[in-house]
Short mmCIF file of N, CA, C and O in Angstrom, two decimals:
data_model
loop_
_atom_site.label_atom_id
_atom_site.label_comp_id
_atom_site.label_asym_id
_atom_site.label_seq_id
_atom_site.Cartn_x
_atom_site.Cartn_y
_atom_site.Cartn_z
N UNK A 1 -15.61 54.79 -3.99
CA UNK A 1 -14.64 54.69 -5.07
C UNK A 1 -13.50 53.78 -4.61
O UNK A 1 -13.14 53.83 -3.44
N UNK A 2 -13.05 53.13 -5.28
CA UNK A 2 -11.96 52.08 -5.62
C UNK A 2 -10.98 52.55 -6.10
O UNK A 2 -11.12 52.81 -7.29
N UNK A 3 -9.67 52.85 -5.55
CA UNK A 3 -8.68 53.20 -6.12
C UNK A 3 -7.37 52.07 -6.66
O UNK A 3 -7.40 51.06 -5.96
N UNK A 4 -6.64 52.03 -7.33
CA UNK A 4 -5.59 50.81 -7.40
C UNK A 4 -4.37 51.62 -7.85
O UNK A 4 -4.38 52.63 -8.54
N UNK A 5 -3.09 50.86 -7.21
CA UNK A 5 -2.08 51.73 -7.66
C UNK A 5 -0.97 50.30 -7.89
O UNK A 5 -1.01 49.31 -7.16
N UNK A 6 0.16 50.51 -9.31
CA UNK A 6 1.06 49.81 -9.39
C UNK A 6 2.38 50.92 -8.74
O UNK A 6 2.47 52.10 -9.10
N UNK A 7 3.16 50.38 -7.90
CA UNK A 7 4.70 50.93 -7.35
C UNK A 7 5.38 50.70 -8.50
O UNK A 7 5.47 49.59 -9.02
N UNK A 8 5.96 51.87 -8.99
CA UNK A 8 6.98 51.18 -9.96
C UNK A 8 7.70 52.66 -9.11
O UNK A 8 7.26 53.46 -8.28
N UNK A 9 9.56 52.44 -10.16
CA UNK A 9 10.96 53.20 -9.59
C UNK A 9 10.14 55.05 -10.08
O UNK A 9 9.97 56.14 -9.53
N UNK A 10 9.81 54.31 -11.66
CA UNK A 10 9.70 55.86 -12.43
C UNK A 10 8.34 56.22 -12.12
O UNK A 10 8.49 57.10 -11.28
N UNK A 11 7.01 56.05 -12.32
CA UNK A 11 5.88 56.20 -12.32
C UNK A 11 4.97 55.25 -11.31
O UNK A 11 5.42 54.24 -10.78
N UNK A 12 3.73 55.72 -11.15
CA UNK A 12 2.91 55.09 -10.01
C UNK A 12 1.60 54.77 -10.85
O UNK A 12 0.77 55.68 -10.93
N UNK A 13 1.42 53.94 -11.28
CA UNK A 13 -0.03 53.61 -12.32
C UNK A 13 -1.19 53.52 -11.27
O UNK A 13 -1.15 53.02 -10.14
N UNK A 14 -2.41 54.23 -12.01
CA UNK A 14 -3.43 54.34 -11.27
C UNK A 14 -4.32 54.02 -12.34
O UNK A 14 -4.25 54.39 -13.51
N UNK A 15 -5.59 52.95 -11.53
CA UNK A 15 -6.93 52.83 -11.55
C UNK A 15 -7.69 53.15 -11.06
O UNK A 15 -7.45 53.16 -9.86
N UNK A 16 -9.19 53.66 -11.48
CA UNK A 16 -10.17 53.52 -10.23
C UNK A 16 -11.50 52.47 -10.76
O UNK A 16 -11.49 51.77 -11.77
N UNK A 17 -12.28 52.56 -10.06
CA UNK A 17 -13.59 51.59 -10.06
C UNK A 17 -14.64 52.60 -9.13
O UNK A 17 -14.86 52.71 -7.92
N UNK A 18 -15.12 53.22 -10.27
CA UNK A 18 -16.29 53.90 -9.74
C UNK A 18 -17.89 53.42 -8.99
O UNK A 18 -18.91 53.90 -8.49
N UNK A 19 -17.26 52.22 -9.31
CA UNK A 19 -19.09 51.16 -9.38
C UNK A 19 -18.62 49.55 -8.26
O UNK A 19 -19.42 48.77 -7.74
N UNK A 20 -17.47 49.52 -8.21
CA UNK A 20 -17.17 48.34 -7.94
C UNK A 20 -17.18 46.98 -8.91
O UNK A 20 -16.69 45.86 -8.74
N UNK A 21 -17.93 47.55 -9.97
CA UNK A 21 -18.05 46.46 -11.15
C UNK A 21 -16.60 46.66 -12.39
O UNK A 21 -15.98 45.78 -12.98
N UNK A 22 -16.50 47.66 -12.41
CA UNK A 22 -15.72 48.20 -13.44
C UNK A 22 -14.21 48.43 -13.33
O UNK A 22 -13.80 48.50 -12.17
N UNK A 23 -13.32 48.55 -14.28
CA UNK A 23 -11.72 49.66 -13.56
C UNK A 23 -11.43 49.98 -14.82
O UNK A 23 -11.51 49.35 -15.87
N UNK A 24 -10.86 51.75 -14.39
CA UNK A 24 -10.83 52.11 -15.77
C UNK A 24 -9.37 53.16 -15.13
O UNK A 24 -9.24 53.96 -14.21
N UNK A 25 -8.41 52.57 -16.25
CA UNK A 25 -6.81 53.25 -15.97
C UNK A 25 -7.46 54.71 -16.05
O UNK A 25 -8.50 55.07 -16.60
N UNK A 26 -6.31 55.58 -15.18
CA UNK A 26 -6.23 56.88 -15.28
C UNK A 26 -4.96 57.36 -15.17
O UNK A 26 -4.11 56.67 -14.62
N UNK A 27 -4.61 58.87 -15.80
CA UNK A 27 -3.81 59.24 -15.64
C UNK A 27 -2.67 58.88 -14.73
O UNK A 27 -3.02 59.05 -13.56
N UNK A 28 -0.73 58.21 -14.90
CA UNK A 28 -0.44 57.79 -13.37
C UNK A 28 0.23 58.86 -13.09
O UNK A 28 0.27 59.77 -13.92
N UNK A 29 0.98 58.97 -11.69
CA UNK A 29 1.80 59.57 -11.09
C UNK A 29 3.12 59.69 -11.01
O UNK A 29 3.78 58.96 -10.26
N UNK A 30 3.60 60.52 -11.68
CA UNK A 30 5.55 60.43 -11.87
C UNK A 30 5.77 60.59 -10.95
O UNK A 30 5.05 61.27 -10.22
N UNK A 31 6.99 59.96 -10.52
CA UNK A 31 7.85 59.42 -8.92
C UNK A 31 8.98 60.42 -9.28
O UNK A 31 9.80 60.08 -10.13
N UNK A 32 9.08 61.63 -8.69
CA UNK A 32 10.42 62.16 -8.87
C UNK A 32 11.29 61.81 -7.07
O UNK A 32 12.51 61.71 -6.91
N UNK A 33 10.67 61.74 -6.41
CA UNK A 33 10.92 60.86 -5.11
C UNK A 33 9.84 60.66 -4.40
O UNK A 33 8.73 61.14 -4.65
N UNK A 34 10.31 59.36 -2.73
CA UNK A 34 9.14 59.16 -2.89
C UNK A 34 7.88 59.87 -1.62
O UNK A 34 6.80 59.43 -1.23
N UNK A 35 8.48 60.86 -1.36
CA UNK A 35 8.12 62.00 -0.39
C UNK A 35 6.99 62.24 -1.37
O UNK A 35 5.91 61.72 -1.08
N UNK A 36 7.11 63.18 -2.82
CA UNK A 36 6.26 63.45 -3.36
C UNK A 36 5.18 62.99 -4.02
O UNK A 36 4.08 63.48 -4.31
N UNK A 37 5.94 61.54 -4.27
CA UNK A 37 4.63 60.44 -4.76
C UNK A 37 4.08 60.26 -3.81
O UNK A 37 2.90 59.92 -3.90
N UNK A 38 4.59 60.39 -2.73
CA UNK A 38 3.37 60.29 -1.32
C UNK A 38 2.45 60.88 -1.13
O UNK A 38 1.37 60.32 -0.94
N UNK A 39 2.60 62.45 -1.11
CA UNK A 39 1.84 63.63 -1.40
C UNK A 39 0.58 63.51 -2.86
O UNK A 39 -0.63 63.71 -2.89
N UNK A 40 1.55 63.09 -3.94
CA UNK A 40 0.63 63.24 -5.06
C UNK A 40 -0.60 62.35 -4.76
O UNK A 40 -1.66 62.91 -4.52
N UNK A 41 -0.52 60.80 -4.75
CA UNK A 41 -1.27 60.08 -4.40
C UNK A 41 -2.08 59.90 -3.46
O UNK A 41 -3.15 59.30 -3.50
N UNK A 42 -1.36 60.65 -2.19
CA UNK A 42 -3.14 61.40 -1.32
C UNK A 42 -3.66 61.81 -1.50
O UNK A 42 -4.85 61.69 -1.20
N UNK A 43 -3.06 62.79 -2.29
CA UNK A 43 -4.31 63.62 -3.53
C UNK A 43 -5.28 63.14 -3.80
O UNK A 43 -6.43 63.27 -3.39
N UNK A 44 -4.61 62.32 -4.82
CA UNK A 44 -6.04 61.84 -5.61
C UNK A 44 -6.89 61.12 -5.09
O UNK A 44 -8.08 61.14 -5.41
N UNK A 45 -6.16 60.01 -3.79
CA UNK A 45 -7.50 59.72 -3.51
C UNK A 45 -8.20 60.45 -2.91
O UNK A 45 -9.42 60.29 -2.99
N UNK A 46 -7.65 61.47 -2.15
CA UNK A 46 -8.80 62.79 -1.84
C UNK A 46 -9.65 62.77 -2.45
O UNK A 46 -10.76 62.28 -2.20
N UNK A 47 -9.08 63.59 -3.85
CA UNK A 47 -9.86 63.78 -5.06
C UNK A 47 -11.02 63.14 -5.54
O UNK A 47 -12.14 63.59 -5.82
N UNK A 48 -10.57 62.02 -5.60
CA UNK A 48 -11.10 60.57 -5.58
C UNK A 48 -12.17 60.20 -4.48
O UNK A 48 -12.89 59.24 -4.73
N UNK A 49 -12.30 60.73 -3.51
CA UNK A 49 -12.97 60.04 -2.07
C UNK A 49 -13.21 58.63 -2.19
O UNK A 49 -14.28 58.03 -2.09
N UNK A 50 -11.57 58.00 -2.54
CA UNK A 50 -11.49 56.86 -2.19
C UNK A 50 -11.62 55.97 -0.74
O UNK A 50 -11.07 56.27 0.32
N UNK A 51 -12.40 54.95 -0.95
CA UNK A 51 -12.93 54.56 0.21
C UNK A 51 -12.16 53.44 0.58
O UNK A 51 -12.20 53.02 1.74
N UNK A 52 -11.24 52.76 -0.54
CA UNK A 52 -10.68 51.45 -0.88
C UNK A 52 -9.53 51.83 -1.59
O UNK A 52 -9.53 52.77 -2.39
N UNK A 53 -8.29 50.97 -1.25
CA UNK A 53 -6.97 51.52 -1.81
C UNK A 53 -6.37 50.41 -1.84
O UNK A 53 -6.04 49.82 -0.81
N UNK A 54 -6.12 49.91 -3.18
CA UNK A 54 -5.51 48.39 -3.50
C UNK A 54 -4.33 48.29 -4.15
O UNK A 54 -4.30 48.62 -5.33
N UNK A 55 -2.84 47.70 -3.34
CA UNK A 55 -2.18 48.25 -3.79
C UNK A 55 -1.39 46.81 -4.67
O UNK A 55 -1.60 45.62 -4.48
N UNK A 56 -0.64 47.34 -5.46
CA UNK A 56 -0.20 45.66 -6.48
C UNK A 56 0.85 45.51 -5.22
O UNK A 56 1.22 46.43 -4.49
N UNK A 57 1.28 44.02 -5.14
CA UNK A 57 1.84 43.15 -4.35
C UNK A 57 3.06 41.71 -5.18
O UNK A 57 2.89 40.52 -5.44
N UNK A 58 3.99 42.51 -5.31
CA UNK A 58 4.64 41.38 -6.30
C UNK A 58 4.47 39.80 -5.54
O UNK A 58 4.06 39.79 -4.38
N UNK A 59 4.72 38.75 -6.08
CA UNK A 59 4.77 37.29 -4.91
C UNK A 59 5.68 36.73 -6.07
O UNK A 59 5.53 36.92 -7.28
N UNK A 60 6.73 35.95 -5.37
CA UNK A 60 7.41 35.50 -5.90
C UNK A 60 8.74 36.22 -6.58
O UNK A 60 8.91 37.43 -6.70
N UNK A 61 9.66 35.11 -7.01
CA UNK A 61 10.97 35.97 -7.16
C UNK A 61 11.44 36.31 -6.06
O UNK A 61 10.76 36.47 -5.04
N UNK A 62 13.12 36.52 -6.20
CA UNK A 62 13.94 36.37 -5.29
C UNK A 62 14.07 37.30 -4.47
O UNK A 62 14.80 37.28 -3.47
N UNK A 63 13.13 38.46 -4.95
CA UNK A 63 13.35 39.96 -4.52
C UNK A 63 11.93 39.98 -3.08
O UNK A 63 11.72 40.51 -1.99
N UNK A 64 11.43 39.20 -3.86
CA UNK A 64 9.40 39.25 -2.91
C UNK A 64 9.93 40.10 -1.70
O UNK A 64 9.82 41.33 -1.67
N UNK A 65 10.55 39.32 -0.63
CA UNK A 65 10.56 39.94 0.86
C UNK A 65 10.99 41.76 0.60
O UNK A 65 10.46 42.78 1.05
N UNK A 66 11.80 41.60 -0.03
CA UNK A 66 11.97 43.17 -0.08
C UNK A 66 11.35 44.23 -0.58
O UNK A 66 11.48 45.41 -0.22
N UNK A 67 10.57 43.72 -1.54
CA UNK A 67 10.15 44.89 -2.40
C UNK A 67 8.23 45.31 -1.50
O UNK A 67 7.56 46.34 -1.41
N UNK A 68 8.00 43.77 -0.99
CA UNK A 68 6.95 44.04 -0.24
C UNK A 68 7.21 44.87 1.62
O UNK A 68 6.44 45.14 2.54
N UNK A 69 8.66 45.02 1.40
CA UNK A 69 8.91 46.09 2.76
C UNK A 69 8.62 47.37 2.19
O UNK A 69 7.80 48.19 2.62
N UNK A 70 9.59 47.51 0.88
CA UNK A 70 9.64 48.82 -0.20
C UNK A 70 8.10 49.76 -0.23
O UNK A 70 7.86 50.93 0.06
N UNK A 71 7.13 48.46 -0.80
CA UNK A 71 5.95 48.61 -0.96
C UNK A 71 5.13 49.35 0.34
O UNK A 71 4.54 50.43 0.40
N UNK A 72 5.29 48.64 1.00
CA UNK A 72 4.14 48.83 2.68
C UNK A 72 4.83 50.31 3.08
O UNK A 72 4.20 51.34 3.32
N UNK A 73 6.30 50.14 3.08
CA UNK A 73 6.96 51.35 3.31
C UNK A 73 5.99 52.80 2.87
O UNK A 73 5.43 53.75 3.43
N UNK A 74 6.27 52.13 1.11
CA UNK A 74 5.58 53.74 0.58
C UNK A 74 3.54 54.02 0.96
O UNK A 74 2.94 55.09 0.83
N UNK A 75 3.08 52.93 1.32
CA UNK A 75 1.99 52.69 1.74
C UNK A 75 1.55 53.49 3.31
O UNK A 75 0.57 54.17 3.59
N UNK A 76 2.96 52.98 4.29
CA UNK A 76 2.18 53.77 5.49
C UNK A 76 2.91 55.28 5.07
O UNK A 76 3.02 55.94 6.10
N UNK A 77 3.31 55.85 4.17
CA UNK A 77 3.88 57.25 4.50
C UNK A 77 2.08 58.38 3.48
O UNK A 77 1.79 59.56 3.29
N UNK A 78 1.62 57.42 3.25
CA UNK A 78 0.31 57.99 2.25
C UNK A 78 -0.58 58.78 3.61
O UNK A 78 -0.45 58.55 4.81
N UNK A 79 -1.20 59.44 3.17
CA UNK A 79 -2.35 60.12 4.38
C UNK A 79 -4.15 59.53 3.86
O UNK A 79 -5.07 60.28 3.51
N UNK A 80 -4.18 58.33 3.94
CA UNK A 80 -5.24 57.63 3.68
C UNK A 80 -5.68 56.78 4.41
O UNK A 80 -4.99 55.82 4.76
N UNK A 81 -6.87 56.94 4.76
CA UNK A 81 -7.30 56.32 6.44
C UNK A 81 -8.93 55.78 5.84
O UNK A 81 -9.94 56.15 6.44
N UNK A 82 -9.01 54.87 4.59
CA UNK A 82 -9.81 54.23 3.94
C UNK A 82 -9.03 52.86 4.21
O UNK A 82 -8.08 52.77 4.98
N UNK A 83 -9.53 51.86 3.51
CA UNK A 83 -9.35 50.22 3.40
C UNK A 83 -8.13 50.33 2.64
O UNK A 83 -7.98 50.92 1.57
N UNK A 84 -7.34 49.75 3.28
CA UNK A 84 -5.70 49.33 2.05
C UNK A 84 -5.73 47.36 2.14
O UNK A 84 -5.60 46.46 2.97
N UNK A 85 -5.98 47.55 0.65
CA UNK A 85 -5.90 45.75 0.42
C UNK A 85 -4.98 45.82 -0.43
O UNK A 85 -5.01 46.68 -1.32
N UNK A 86 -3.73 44.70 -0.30
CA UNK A 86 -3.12 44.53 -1.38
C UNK A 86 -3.54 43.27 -2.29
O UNK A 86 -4.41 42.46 -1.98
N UNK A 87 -2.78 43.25 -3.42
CA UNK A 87 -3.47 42.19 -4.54
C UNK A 87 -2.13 41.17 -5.17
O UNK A 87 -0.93 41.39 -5.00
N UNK A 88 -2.53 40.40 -5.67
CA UNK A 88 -0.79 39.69 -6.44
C UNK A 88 -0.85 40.61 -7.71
O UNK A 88 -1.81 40.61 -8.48
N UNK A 89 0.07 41.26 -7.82
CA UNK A 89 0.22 41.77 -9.21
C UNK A 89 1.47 40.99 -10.08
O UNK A 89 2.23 41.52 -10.88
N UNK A 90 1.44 39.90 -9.76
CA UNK A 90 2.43 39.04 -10.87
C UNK A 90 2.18 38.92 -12.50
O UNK A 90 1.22 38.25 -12.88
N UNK A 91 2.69 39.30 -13.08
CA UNK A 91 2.66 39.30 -14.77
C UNK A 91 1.78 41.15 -14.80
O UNK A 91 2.60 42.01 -15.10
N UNK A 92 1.15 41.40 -14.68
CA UNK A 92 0.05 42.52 -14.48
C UNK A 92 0.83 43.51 -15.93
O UNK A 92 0.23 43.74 -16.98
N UNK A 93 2.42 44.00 -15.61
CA UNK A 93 2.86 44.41 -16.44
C UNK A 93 2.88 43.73 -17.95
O UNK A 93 2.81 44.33 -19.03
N UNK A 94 2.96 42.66 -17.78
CA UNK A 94 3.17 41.89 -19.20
C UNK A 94 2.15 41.63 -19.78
O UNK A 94 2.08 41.65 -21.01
N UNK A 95 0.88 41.25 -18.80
CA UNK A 95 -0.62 41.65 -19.42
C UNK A 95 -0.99 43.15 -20.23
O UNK A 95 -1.49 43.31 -21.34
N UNK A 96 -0.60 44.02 -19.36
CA UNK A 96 -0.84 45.23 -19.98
C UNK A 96 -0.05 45.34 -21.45
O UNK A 96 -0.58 45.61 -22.53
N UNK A 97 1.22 45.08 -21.23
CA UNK A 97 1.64 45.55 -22.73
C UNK A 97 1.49 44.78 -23.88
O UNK A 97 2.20 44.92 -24.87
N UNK A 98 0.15 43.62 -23.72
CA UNK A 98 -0.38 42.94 -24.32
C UNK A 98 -1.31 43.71 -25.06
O UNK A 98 -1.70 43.67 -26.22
N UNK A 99 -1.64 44.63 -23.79
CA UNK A 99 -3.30 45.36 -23.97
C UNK A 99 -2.85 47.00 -24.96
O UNK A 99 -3.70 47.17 -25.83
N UNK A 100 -2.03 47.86 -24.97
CA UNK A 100 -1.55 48.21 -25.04
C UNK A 100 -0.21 48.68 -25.94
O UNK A 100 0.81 48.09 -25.60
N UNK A 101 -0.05 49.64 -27.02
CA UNK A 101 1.05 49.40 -27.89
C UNK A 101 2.17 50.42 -27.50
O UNK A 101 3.33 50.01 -27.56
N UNK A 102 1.86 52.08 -27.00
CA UNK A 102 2.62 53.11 -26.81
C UNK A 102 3.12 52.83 -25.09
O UNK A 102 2.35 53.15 -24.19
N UNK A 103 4.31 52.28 -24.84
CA UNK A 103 4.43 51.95 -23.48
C UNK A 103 5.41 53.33 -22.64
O UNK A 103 5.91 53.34 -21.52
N UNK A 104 5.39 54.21 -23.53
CA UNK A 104 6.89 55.28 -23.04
C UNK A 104 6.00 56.05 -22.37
O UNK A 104 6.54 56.29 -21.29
N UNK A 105 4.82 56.63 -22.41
CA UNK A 105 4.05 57.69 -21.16
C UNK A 105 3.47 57.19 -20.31
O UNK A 105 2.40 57.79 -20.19
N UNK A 106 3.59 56.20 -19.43
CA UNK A 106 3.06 55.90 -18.39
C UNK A 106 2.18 55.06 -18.58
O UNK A 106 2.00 54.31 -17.62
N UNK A 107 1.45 54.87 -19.62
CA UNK A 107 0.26 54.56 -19.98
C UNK A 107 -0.21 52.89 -19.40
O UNK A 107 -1.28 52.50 -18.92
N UNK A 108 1.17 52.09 -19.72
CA UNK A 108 1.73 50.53 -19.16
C UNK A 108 1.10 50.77 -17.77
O UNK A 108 0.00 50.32 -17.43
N UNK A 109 1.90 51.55 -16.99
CA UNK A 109 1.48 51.59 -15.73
C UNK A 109 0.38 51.09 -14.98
O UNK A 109 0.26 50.17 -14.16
N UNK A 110 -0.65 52.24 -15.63
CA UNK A 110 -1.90 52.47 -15.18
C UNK A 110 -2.73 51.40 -15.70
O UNK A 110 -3.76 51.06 -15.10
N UNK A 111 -2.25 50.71 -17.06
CA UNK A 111 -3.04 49.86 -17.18
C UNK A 111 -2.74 48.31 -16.31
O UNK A 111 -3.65 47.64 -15.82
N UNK A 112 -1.49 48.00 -16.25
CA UNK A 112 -1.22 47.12 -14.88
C UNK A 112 -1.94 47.54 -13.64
O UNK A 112 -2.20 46.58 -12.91
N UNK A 113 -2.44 49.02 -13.06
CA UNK A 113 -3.13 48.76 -12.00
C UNK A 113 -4.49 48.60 -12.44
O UNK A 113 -5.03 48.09 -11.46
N UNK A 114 -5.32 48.73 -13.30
CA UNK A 114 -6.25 48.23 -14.12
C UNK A 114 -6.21 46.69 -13.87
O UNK A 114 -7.16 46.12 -13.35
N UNK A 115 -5.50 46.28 -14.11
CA UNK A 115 -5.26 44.47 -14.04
C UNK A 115 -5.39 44.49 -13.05
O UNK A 115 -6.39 43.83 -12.79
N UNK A 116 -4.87 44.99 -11.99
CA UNK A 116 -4.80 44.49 -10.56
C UNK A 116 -5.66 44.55 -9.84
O UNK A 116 -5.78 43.81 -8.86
N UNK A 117 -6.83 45.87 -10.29
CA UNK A 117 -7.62 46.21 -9.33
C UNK A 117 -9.06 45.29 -10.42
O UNK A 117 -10.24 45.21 -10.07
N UNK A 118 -8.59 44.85 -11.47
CA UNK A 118 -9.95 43.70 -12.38
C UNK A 118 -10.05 42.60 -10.87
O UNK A 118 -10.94 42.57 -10.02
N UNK A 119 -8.70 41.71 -10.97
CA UNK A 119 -8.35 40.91 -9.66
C UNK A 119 -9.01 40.77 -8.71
O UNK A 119 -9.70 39.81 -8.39
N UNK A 120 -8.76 42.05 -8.04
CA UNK A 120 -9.59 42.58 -6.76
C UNK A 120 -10.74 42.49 -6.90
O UNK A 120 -11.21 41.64 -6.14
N UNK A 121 -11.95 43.31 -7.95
CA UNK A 121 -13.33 42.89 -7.91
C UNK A 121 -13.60 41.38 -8.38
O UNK A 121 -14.59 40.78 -7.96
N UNK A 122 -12.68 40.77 -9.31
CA UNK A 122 -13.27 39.43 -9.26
C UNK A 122 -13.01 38.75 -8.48
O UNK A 122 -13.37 37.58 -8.60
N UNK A 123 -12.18 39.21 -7.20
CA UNK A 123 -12.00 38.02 -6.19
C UNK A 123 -13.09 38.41 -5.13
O UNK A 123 -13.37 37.57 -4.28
N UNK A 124 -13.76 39.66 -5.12
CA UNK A 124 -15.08 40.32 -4.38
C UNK A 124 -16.00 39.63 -4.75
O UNK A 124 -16.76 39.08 -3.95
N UNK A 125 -16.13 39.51 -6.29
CA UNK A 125 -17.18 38.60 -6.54
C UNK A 125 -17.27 37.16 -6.09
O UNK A 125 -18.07 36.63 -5.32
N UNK A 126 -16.16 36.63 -6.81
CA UNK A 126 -16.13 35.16 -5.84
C UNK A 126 -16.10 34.89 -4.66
O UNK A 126 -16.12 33.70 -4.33
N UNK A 127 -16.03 36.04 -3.56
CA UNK A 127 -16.00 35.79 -2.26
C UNK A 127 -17.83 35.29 -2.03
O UNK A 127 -18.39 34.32 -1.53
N UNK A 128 -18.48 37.12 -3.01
CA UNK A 128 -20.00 36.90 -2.37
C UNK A 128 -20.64 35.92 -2.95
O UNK A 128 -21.61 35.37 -2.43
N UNK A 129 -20.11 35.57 -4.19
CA UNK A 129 -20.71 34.10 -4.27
C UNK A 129 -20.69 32.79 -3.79
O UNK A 129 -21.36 31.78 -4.00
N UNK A 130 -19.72 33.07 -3.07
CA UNK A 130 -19.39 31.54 -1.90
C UNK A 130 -20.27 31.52 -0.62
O UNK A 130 -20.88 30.61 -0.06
N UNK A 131 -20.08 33.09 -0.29
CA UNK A 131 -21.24 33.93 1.44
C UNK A 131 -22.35 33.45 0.71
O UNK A 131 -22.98 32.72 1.48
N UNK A 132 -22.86 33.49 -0.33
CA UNK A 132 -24.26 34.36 -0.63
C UNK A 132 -24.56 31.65 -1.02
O UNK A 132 -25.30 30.79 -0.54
N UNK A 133 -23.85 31.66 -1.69
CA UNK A 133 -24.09 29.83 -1.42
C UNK A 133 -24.44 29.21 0.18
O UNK A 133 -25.35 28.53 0.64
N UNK A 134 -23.28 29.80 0.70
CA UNK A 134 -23.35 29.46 2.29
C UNK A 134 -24.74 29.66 2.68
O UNK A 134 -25.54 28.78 3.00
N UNK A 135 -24.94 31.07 2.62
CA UNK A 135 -26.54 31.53 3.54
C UNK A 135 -27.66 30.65 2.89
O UNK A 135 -28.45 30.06 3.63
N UNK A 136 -27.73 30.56 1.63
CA UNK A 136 -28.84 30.08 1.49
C UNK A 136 -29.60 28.35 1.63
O UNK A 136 -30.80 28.18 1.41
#
């Protein structure tokens, strides 16, 4: 299993990818601090027996250096000892509320890590199609 998560202040949007082909938003995680979003989100990938943990990665903007300390920060305090890849999640939010009309329950969230973790398998794919050109 494939897990994906967007960092946001209020909520933690979650995807998974059961197949590696697919990502389908799920329920996210309210941030009441971030001790407990730490806790919650080991959870699930427990839950989850996530094997892969992809986390959004802002790039760009004036903030980048910091928010990717912010980020890694809340990353090593997780109890998950699977693959952590991060992804560019630039626009991801603004895609979603494209996708999307009710943005007040979280719902935005999860579908930005949806975007992020689409990303991730299509950049899997284009990898093995470059290996899989090479070998032959």
């Amino acid at each position: 299993m494939i897990v994906a998560i967007d960092i946001g202040l209020k909520r933690i949007g979650m995807a998974v990818s059961p197949d590696g082909k697919i990502a389908l938003p799920i329920a996210p995680i309210l941030r009441k601090n971030r001790n407990q979003a730490a806790k919650d989100v080991s959870n699930a990938l427990k839950d989850r027996e996530a094997k892969i943990l992809v986390v959004g990665l802002p790039k760009g903007g004036s903030s980048e250096a910091e928010m990717e300390r912010r980020i890694k920060h809340f990353i090593s305090l997780l109890d998950f000892d699977g693959q952590i890849c991060y992804e560019n999640e630039a626009y991801s939010s603004l895609e979603a509320s494209d996708l999307i009309d009710d943005k007040r329950d979280g719902k935005l969230d999860s579908v930005a890590a949806m975007i992020i973790l689409e990303r991730f398998l299509k950049s899997l794919k284009t990898l093995w199609h470059r290996w899989a050109n090479i070998l032959q």
